Amino acid sequence: MKTVYYTASSLDGFIATEADDLSWLLRFSAEDPTYERFIARVGAVAMGKNTYLWLLNHHRATKGHAPFEWMYEQPSWVFSSTELERPVTGDLRFVRGDVRPVREEMAREAGGKDLWVLGGGDLVGQFHDHGLLDEVIVTFAPVTLGSGKPLLPRRITDPPFELVSVERFGPFAQITYRVRS
Ligand SMILES: NC(=O)c1ccc[n+]([C@@H]2O[C@H](COP(=O)([O-])OP(=O)(O)OC[C@H]3O[C@@H](n4cnc5c(N)ncnc54)[C@H](OP(=O)(O)O)[C@@H]3O)[C@@H](O)[C@H]2O)c1
């Protein structure tokens, strides 16, 4: 069982603009052929508040007043220090603070499958701070943003990541790295 950060990024290392805009990414119509393969290995999902709010706001923008149904079959944990609106479906838990007990709970409920930390970058960094990040899969989009929400705001140089694979689809390059301890 691995803890994996699977995300898309601009070439200059941002996963969203400062205002949590993802239109720079969504404008590319190319489907990610690796997603189905990836999600099939995932048994639990974690994310930070702004990622959750993006999903909620995206639902509202695209589906109007339709009930907010959770999009992941896997049990999901949202890190937030404030109360947030719940979806009407899905196994969703709001948590705060130390990632270690949450990671243990995720591992217990993932049925031996991998744990996906969607982001943001600092939440992934909190997992790495405790030696709890195993793999980073980044799909690079052919744009730069200049500023925004950082991919992984930590200095991780020693040991460096180990390159596992490089794939291309449409305008994207997907790079998989193993985190070495
Ligand atoms: N490009 C992609 O594929 C991709 C993938 C994932 C996400 N995204 C986007 O990237 C952006 C990420 O936003 P972000 O960098 O601000 O990160 P985020 O992790 O989504 O949200 C950060 C917030 O989460 C809460 N949080 C984080 N760790 C916590 C902890 N241990 N305990 C309690 N609360 C905690 C804090 O909110 P409070 O303390 O205020 O409650 C913090 O300000 C979003 O726009 C998202 O949609 C893009």
PDB file of C-alpha atoms and ligand atoms in Angstrom:
ATOM      1  CA  MET A   1       0.000   0.000   0.000  1.00  0.00           C
ATOM      2  CA  LYS A   2       1.440   3.360  -1.074  1.00  0.00           C
ATOM      3  CA  THR A   3       0.566   6.951  -0.314  1.00  0.00           C
ATOM      4  CA  VAL A   4       0.514   8.700  -3.663  1.00  0.00           C
ATOM      5  CA  TYR A   5       0.320  12.323  -4.766  1.00  0.00           C
ATOM      6  CA  TYR A   6      -1.300  12.250  -8.214  1.00  0.00           C
ATOM      7  CA  THR A   7      -1.879  15.668  -9.712  1.00  0.00           C
ATOM      8  CA  ALA A   8      -1.539  17.937 -12.713  1.00  0.00           C
ATOM      9  CA  SER A   9       0.781  20.919 -12.740  1.00  0.00           C
ATOM     10  CA  SER A  10       1.825  23.832 -14.883  1.00  0.00           C
ATOM     11  CA  LEU A  11       5.360  23.592 -16.219  1.00  0.00           C
ATOM     12  CA  ASP A  12       6.511  26.022 -13.537  1.00  0.00           C
ATOM     13  CA  GLY A  13       5.130  23.956 -10.692  1.00  0.00           C
ATOM     14  CA  PHE A  14       1.686  25.312  -9.821  1.00  0.00           C
ATOM     15  CA  ILE A  15      -1.441  23.184  -9.422  1.00  0.00           C
ATOM     16  CA  ALA A  16      -3.882  26.132  -9.443  1.00  0.00           C
ATOM     17  CA  THR A  17      -3.778  29.903  -9.669  1.00  0.00           C
ATOM     18  CA  GLU A  18      -3.818  31.928  -6.452  1.00  0.00           C
ATOM     19  CA  ALA A  19      -7.599  32.214  -6.921  1.00  0.00           C
ATOM     20  CA  ASP A  20      -7.941  28.405  -7.260  1.00  0.00           C
ATOM     21  CA  ASP A  21      -8.640  28.623 -10.974  1.00  0.00           C
ATOM     22  CA  LEU A  22      -8.055  25.468 -13.042  1.00  0.00           C
ATOM     23  CA  SER A  23      -9.307  26.696 -16.433  1.00  0.00           C
ATOM     24  CA  TRP A  24      -5.699  26.688 -17.708  1.00  0.00           C
ATOM     25  CA  LEU A  25      -5.800  22.895 -17.238  1.00  0.00           C
ATOM     26  CA  LEU A  26      -9.421  22.109 -18.106  1.00  0.00           C
ATOM     27  CA  ARG A  27      -9.135  23.852 -21.498  1.00  0.00           C
ATOM     28  CA  PHE A  28      -7.212  20.827 -22.765  1.00  0.00           C
ATOM     29  CA  SER A  29      -9.713  18.339 -24.043  1.00  0.00           C
ATOM     30  CA  ALA A  30      -7.284  15.397 -24.037  1.00  0.00           C
ATOM     31  CA  GLU A  31      -8.566  12.717 -21.692  1.00  0.00           C
ATOM     32  CA  ASP A  32      -6.047  11.374 -19.230  1.00  0.00           C
ATOM     33  CA  PRO A  33      -5.840   7.693 -20.187  1.00  0.00           C
ATOM     34  CA  THR A  34      -3.955   6.935 -16.989  1.00  0.00           C
ATOM     35  CA  TYR A  35      -6.723   8.064 -14.628  1.00  0.00           C
ATOM     36  CA  GLU A  36      -8.854   4.906 -14.789  1.00  0.00           C
ATOM     37  CA  ARG A  37      -5.791   2.789 -14.158  1.00  0.00           C
ATOM     38  CA  PHE A  38      -4.793   5.008 -11.247  1.00  0.00           C
ATOM     39  CA  ILE A  39      -8.178   5.297  -9.513  1.00  0.00           C
ATOM     40  CA  ALA A  40      -8.608   1.513  -9.657  1.00  0.00           C
ATOM     41  CA  ARG A  41      -5.664   1.160  -7.272  1.00  0.00           C
ATOM     42  CA  VAL A  42      -6.959   3.783  -4.800  1.00  0.00           C
ATOM     43  CA  GLY A  43      -8.713   2.751  -1.570  1.00  0.00           C
ATOM     44  CA  ALA A  44      -8.882   6.089   0.260  1.00  0.00           C
ATOM     45  CA  VAL A  45      -8.685   9.759  -0.667  1.00  0.00           C
ATOM     46  CA  ALA A  46      -7.473  12.854   1.224  1.00  0.00           C
ATOM     47  CA  MET A  47      -7.500  16.535   0.328  1.00  0.00           C
ATOM     48  CA  GLY A  48      -7.286  20.018   1.799  1.00  0.00           C
ATOM     49  CA  LYS A  49     -10.078  22.524   2.181  1.00  0.00           C
ATOM     50  CA  ASN A  50      -9.475  24.528  -0.971  1.00  0.00           C
ATOM     51  CA  THR A  51      -9.388  21.418  -3.132  1.00  0.00           C
ATOM     52  CA  TYR A  52     -12.698  20.345  -1.604  1.00  0.00           C
ATOM     53  CA  LEU A  53     -14.165  23.816  -2.134  1.00  0.00           C
ATOM     54  CA  TRP A  54     -13.049  23.736  -5.762  1.00  0.00           C
ATOM     55  CA  LEU A  55     -14.974  20.488  -6.250  1.00  0.00           C
ATOM     56  CA  LEU A  56     -18.030  21.996  -4.544  1.00  0.00           C
ATOM     57  CA  ASN A  57     -17.854  25.237  -6.552  1.00  0.00           C
ATOM     58  CA  HIS A  58     -17.248  23.335  -9.780  1.00  0.00           C
ATOM     59  CA  HIS A  59     -20.345  21.272  -9.081  1.00  0.00           C
ATOM     60  CA  ARG A  60     -22.373  24.437  -8.540  1.00  0.00           C
ATOM     61  CA  ALA A  61     -20.977  26.067 -11.685  1.00  0.00           C
ATOM     62  CA  THR A  62     -21.685  23.063 -13.889  1.00  0.00           C
ATOM     63  CA  LYS A  63     -24.767  21.503 -12.257  1.00  0.00           C
ATOM     64  CA  GLY A  64     -26.504  24.483 -10.709  1.00  0.00           C
ATOM     65  CA  HIS A  65     -28.815  23.587  -7.846  1.00  0.00           C
ATOM     66  CA  ALA A  66     -28.538  19.813  -8.295  1.00  0.00           C
ATOM     67  CA  PRO A  67     -27.607  18.076  -5.018  1.00  0.00           C
ATOM     68  CA  PHE A  68     -23.863  17.874  -4.435  1.00  0.00           C
ATOM     69  CA  GLU A  69     -23.089  14.168  -4.731  1.00  0.00           C
ATOM     70  CA  TRP A  70     -19.614  12.985  -3.815  1.00  0.00           C
ATOM     71  CA  MET A  71     -17.608  11.899  -6.833  1.00  0.00           C
ATOM     72  CA  TYR A  72     -15.350   9.313  -5.206  1.00  0.00           C
ATOM     73  CA  GLU A  73     -16.473   5.816  -4.248  1.00  0.00           C
ATOM     74  CA  GLN A  74     -13.560   5.603  -1.821  1.00  0.00           C
ATOM     75  CA  PRO A  75     -13.817   6.887   1.763  1.00  0.00           C
ATOM     76  CA  SER A  76     -12.534  10.452   1.731  1.00  0.00           C
ATOM     77  CA  TRP A  77     -10.938  12.765   4.305  1.00  0.00           C
ATOM     78  CA  VAL A  78     -10.999  16.566   4.028  1.00  0.00           C
ATOM     79  CA  PHE A  79      -8.556  18.583   6.128  1.00  0.00           C
ATOM     80  CA  SER A  80     -10.076  21.855   7.290  1.00  0.00           C
ATOM     81  CA  SER A  81     -10.149  23.945  10.440  1.00  0.00           C
ATOM     82  CA  THR A  82     -13.573  25.327   9.542  1.00  0.00           C
ATOM     83  CA  GLU A  83     -17.007  23.779   9.082  1.00  0.00           C
ATOM     84  CA  LEU A  84     -17.855  23.047   5.464  1.00  0.00           C
ATOM     85  CA  GLU A  85     -20.985  22.054   3.591  1.00  0.00           C
ATOM     86  CA  ARG A  86     -21.328  18.283   3.167  1.00  0.00           C
ATOM     87  CA  PRO A  87     -22.221  16.468  -0.015  1.00  0.00           C
ATOM     88  CA  VAL A  88     -25.511  14.559   0.082  1.00  0.00           C
ATOM     89  CA  THR A  89     -23.793  11.239  -0.680  1.00  0.00           C
ATOM     90  CA  GLY A  90     -20.414   9.651  -0.028  1.00  0.00           C
ATOM     91  CA  ASP A  91     -18.288   8.606   2.914  1.00  0.00           C
ATOM     92  CA  LEU A  92     -16.651  11.919   3.772  1.00  0.00           C
ATOM     93  CA  ARG A  93     -14.880  12.847   7.004  1.00  0.00           C
ATOM     94  CA  PHE A  94     -13.741  16.319   7.969  1.00  0.00           C
ATOM     95  CA  VAL A  95     -10.505  16.292   9.964  1.00  0.00           C
ATOM     96  CA  ARG A  96      -7.858  18.718  11.167  1.00  0.00           C
ATOM     97  CA  GLY A  97      -4.356  18.766  12.594  1.00  0.00           C
ATOM     98  CA  ASP A  98      -1.784  15.987  12.561  1.00  0.00           C
ATOM     99  CA  VAL A  99      -1.903  13.910   9.383  1.00  0.00           C
ATOM    100  CA  ARG A 100      -0.501  10.777  11.072  1.00  0.00           C
ATOM    101  CA  PRO A 101      -3.654   9.483  12.805  1.00  0.00           C
ATOM    102  CA  VAL A 102      -5.667  10.300   9.701  1.00  0.00           C
ATOM    103  CA  ARG A 103      -3.232   8.387   7.533  1.00  0.00           C
ATOM    104  CA  GLU A 104      -3.561   5.405   9.922  1.00  0.00           C
ATOM    105  CA  GLU A 105      -7.346   5.550   9.644  1.00  0.00           C
ATOM    106  CA  MET A 106      -7.127   5.781   5.859  1.00  0.00           C
ATOM    107  CA  ALA A 107      -4.804   2.778   5.771  1.00  0.00           C
ATOM    108  CA  ARG A 108      -7.233   0.751   7.899  1.00  0.00           C
ATOM    109  CA  GLU A 109     -10.111   1.487   5.546  1.00  0.00           C
ATOM    110  CA  ALA A 110      -8.362   1.292   2.188  1.00  0.00           C
ATOM    111  CA  GLY A 111      -8.639  -2.486   1.898  1.00  0.00           C
ATOM    112  CA  GLY A 112      -4.967  -2.840   1.061  1.00  0.00           C
ATOM    113  CA  LYS A 113      -5.214  -0.353  -1.797  1.00  0.00           C
ATOM    114  CA  ASP A 114      -3.244   2.864  -2.191  1.00  0.00           C
ATOM    115  CA  LEU A 115      -3.972   6.178  -0.477  1.00  0.00           C
ATOM    116  CA  TRP A 116      -4.388   9.182  -2.765  1.00  0.00           C
ATOM    117  CA  VAL A 117      -3.548  12.632  -1.438  1.00  0.00           C
ATOM    118  CA  LEU A 118      -5.051  14.961  -4.041  1.00  0.00           C
ATOM    119  CA  GLY A 119      -3.435  18.109  -2.684  1.00  0.00           C
ATOM    120  CA  GLY A 120      -2.849  20.867  -2.115  1.00  0.00           C
ATOM    121  CA  GLY A 121       0.887  20.805  -2.104  1.00  0.00           C
ATOM    122  CA  ASP A 122       1.341  21.719   1.542  1.00  0.00           C
ATOM    123  CA  LEU A 123      -0.943  18.912   2.713  1.00  0.00           C
ATOM    124  CA  VAL A 124       1.165  16.505   0.664  1.00  0.00           C
ATOM    125  CA  GLY A 125       4.199  18.124   2.313  1.00  0.00           C
ATOM    126  CA  GLN A 126       2.709  17.355   5.742  1.00  0.00           C
ATOM    127  CA  PHE A 127       2.554  13.672   4.791  1.00  0.00           C
ATOM    128  CA  HIS A 128       6.151  13.843   3.544  1.00  0.00           C
ATOM    129  CA  ASP A 129       7.283  15.589   6.746  1.00  0.00           C
ATOM    130  CA  HIS A 130       6.358  12.387   8.605  1.00  0.00           C
ATOM    131  CA  GLY A 131       7.843   9.998   6.056  1.00  0.00           C
ATOM    132  CA  LEU A 132       4.359   9.100   4.814  1.00  0.00           C
ATOM    133  CA  LEU A 133       4.648   9.882   1.105  1.00  0.00           C
ATOM    134  CA  ASP A 134       5.709   7.113  -1.265  1.00  0.00           C
ATOM    135  CA  GLU A 135       5.055   8.236  -4.808  1.00  0.00           C
ATOM    136  CA  VAL A 136       4.509  11.422  -6.792  1.00  0.00           C
ATOM    137  CA  ILE A 137       2.769  11.290 -10.186  1.00  0.00           C
ATOM    138  CA  VAL A 138       2.670  14.662 -11.934  1.00  0.00           C
ATOM    139  CA  THR A 139       1.004  15.360 -15.260  1.00  0.00           C
ATOM    140  CA  PHE A 140       2.599  18.497 -16.663  1.00  0.00           C
ATOM    141  CA  ALA A 141       0.433  20.783 -18.817  1.00  0.00           C
ATOM    142  CA  PRO A 142       2.125  22.861 -21.515  1.00  0.00           C
ATOM    143  CA  VAL A 143       1.582  26.216 -19.783  1.00  0.00           C
ATOM    144  CA  THR A 144       3.248  28.343 -17.146  1.00  0.00           C
ATOM    145  CA  LEU A 145       1.308  30.363 -14.566  1.00  0.00           C
ATOM    146  CA  GLY A 146       4.029  32.530 -13.035  1.00  0.00           C
ATOM    147  CA  SER A 147       2.480  32.187  -9.591  1.00  0.00           C
ATOM    148  CA  GLY A 148      -0.215  30.203  -7.834  1.00  0.00           C
ATOM    149  CA  LYS A 149      -0.714  27.222  -5.525  1.00  0.00           C
ATOM    150  CA  PRO A 150       2.592  25.332  -5.371  1.00  0.00           C
ATOM    151  CA  LEU A 151       3.004  21.714  -6.433  1.00  0.00           C
ATOM    152  CA  LEU A 152       4.991  20.642  -3.367  1.00  0.00           C
ATOM    153  CA  PRO A 153       6.352  23.479  -1.221  1.00  0.00           C
ATOM    154  CA  ARG A 154       9.147  21.564   0.498  1.00  0.00           C
ATOM    155  CA  ARG A 155      12.875  21.279  -0.098  1.00  0.00           C
ATOM    156  CA  ILE A 156      13.356  17.595  -0.863  1.00  0.00           C
ATOM    157  CA  THR A 157      16.855  17.120  -2.204  1.00  0.00           C
ATOM    158  CA  ASP A 158      18.591  14.435  -0.195  1.00  0.00           C
ATOM    159  CA  PRO A 159      17.826  11.800  -1.140  1.00  0.00           C
ATOM    160  CA  PRO A 160      16.312  13.009  -4.402  1.00  0.00           C
ATOM    161  CA  PHE A 161      13.263  11.357  -5.918  1.00  0.00           C
ATOM    162  CA  GLU A 162      13.821   8.286  -8.042  1.00  0.00           C
ATOM    163  CA  LEU A 163      12.429   8.456 -11.565  1.00  0.00           C
ATOM    164  CA  VAL A 164      10.101   5.509 -12.203  1.00  0.00           C
ATOM    165  CA  SER A 165       8.441   6.300 -15.532  1.00  0.00           C
ATOM    166  CA  VAL A 166       7.633   8.952 -18.115  1.00  0.00           C
ATOM    167  CA  GLU A 167       4.527   8.794 -20.285  1.00  0.00           C
ATOM    168  CA  ARG A 168       3.056  11.174 -22.831  1.00  0.00           C
ATOM    169  CA  PHE A 169      -0.517  11.715 -23.961  1.00  0.00           C
ATOM    170  CA  GLY A 170      -1.849  14.631 -25.994  1.00  0.00           C
ATOM    171  CA  PRO A 171       0.010  17.762 -24.892  1.00  0.00           C
ATOM    172  CA  PHE A 172       0.872  16.287 -21.481  1.00  0.00           C
ATOM    173  CA  ALA A 173       3.933  14.629 -19.980  1.00  0.00           C
ATOM    174  CA  GLN A 174       3.309  12.443 -16.952  1.00  0.00           C
ATOM    175  CA  ILE A 175       6.239  11.730 -14.677  1.00  0.00           C
ATOM    176  CA  THR A 176       6.192   9.191 -11.851  1.00  0.00           C
ATOM    177  CA  TYR A 177       8.741   9.487  -9.062  1.00  0.00           C
ATOM    178  CA  ARG A 178       9.320   7.277  -6.063  1.00  0.00           C
ATOM    179  CA  VAL A 179      10.042   9.035  -2.782  1.00  0.00           C
ATOM    180  CA  ARG A 180      13.223   7.633  -1.265  1.00  0.00           C
ATOM    181  CA  SER A 181      13.738   7.560   2.486  1.00  0.00           C
TER     182      SER A 181
HETATM  183  N1  LIG B   1      -3.915  20.584 -10.814  1.00  0.00           N
HETATM  184  C1  LIG B   1      -4.525  19.578 -10.197  1.00  0.00           C
HETATM  185  O1  LIG B   1      -4.624  18.454 -10.701  1.00  0.00           O
HETATM  186  C2  LIG B   1      -5.036  19.804  -8.803  1.00  0.00           C
HETATM  187  C3  LIG B   1      -5.134  18.749  -7.905  1.00  0.00           C
HETATM  188  C4  LIG B   1      -5.568  18.992  -6.616  1.00  0.00           C
HETATM  189  C5  LIG B   1      -5.917  20.282  -6.251  1.00  0.00           C
HETATM  190  N2  LIG B   1      -5.852  21.272  -7.155  1.00  0.00           N
HETATM  191  C6  LIG B   1      -6.197  22.651  -6.819  1.00  0.00           C
HETATM  192  O2  LIG B   1      -5.096  23.189  -6.126  1.00  0.00           O
HETATM  193  C7  LIG B   1      -5.565  24.100  -5.134  1.00  0.00           C
HETATM  194  C8  LIG B   1      -5.010  23.653  -3.809  1.00  0.00           C
HETATM  195  O3  LIG B   1      -5.250  24.616  -2.852  1.00  0.00           O
HETATM  196  P1  LIG B   1      -4.250  24.855  -1.631  1.00  0.00           P
HETATM  197  O4  LIG B   1      -2.858  24.838  -2.104  1.00  0.00           O
HETATM  198  O5  LIG B   1      -4.756  26.046  -0.905  1.00  0.00           O
HETATM  199  O6  LIG B   1      -4.387  23.536  -0.740  1.00  0.00           O
HETATM  200  P2  LIG B   1      -5.546  22.730  -0.023  1.00  0.00           P
HETATM  201  O7  LIG B   1      -4.814  21.657   0.709  1.00  0.00           O
HETATM  202  O8  LIG B   1      -6.584  22.306  -0.955  1.00  0.00           O
HETATM  203  O9  LIG B   1      -6.201  23.751   1.023  1.00  0.00           O
HETATM  204  C9  LIG B   1      -5.395  24.319   2.018  1.00  0.00           C
HETATM  205  C10 LIG B   1      -6.231  24.470   3.284  1.00  0.00           C
HETATM  206  O10 LIG B   1      -6.578  23.193   3.797  1.00  0.00           O
HETATM  207  C11 LIG B   1      -6.638  23.257   5.200  1.00  0.00           C
HETATM  208  N3  LIG B   1      -5.648  22.337   5.768  1.00  0.00           N
HETATM  209  C12 LIG B   1      -4.522  21.840   5.197  1.00  0.00           C
HETATM  210  N4  LIG B   1      -3.879  21.032   6.054  1.00  0.00           N
HETATM  211  C13 LIG B   1      -4.621  21.021   7.197  1.00  0.00           C
HETATM  212  C14 LIG B   1      -4.501  20.362   8.440  1.00  0.00           C
HETATM  213  N5  LIG B   1      -3.478  19.544   8.703  1.00  0.00           N
HETATM  214  N6  LIG B   1      -5.470  20.572   9.367  1.00  0.00           N
HETATM  215  C15 LIG B   1      -6.530  21.393   9.125  1.00  0.00           C
HETATM  216  N7  LIG B   1      -6.689  22.033   7.956  1.00  0.00           N
HETATM  217  C16 LIG B   1      -5.753  21.851   7.020  1.00  0.00           C
HETATM  218  C17 LIG B   1      -6.313  24.684   5.599  1.00  0.00           C
HETATM  219  O11 LIG B   1      -7.539  25.388   5.606  1.00  0.00           O
HETATM  220  P3  LIG B   1      -8.186  26.101   6.904  1.00  0.00           P
HETATM  221  O12 LIG B   1      -7.177  26.036   8.013  1.00  0.00           O
HETATM  222  O13 LIG B   1      -8.476  27.458   6.458  1.00  0.00           O
HETATM  223  O14 LIG B   1      -9.394  25.329   7.225  1.00  0.00           O
HETATM  224  C18 LIG B   1      -5.499  25.161   4.408  1.00  0.00           C
HETATM  225  O15 LIG B   1      -5.505  26.558   4.261  1.00  0.00           O
HETATM  226  C19 LIG B   1      -7.088  24.079  -5.197  1.00  0.00           C
HETATM  227  O16 LIG B   1      -7.539  25.118  -6.023  1.00  0.00           O
HETATM  228  C20 LIG B   1      -7.390  22.759  -5.905  1.00  0.00           C
HETATM  229  O17 LIG B   1      -8.603  22.810  -6.645  1.00  0.00           O
HETATM  230  C21 LIG B   1      -5.388  21.072  -8.414  1.00  0.00           C
END
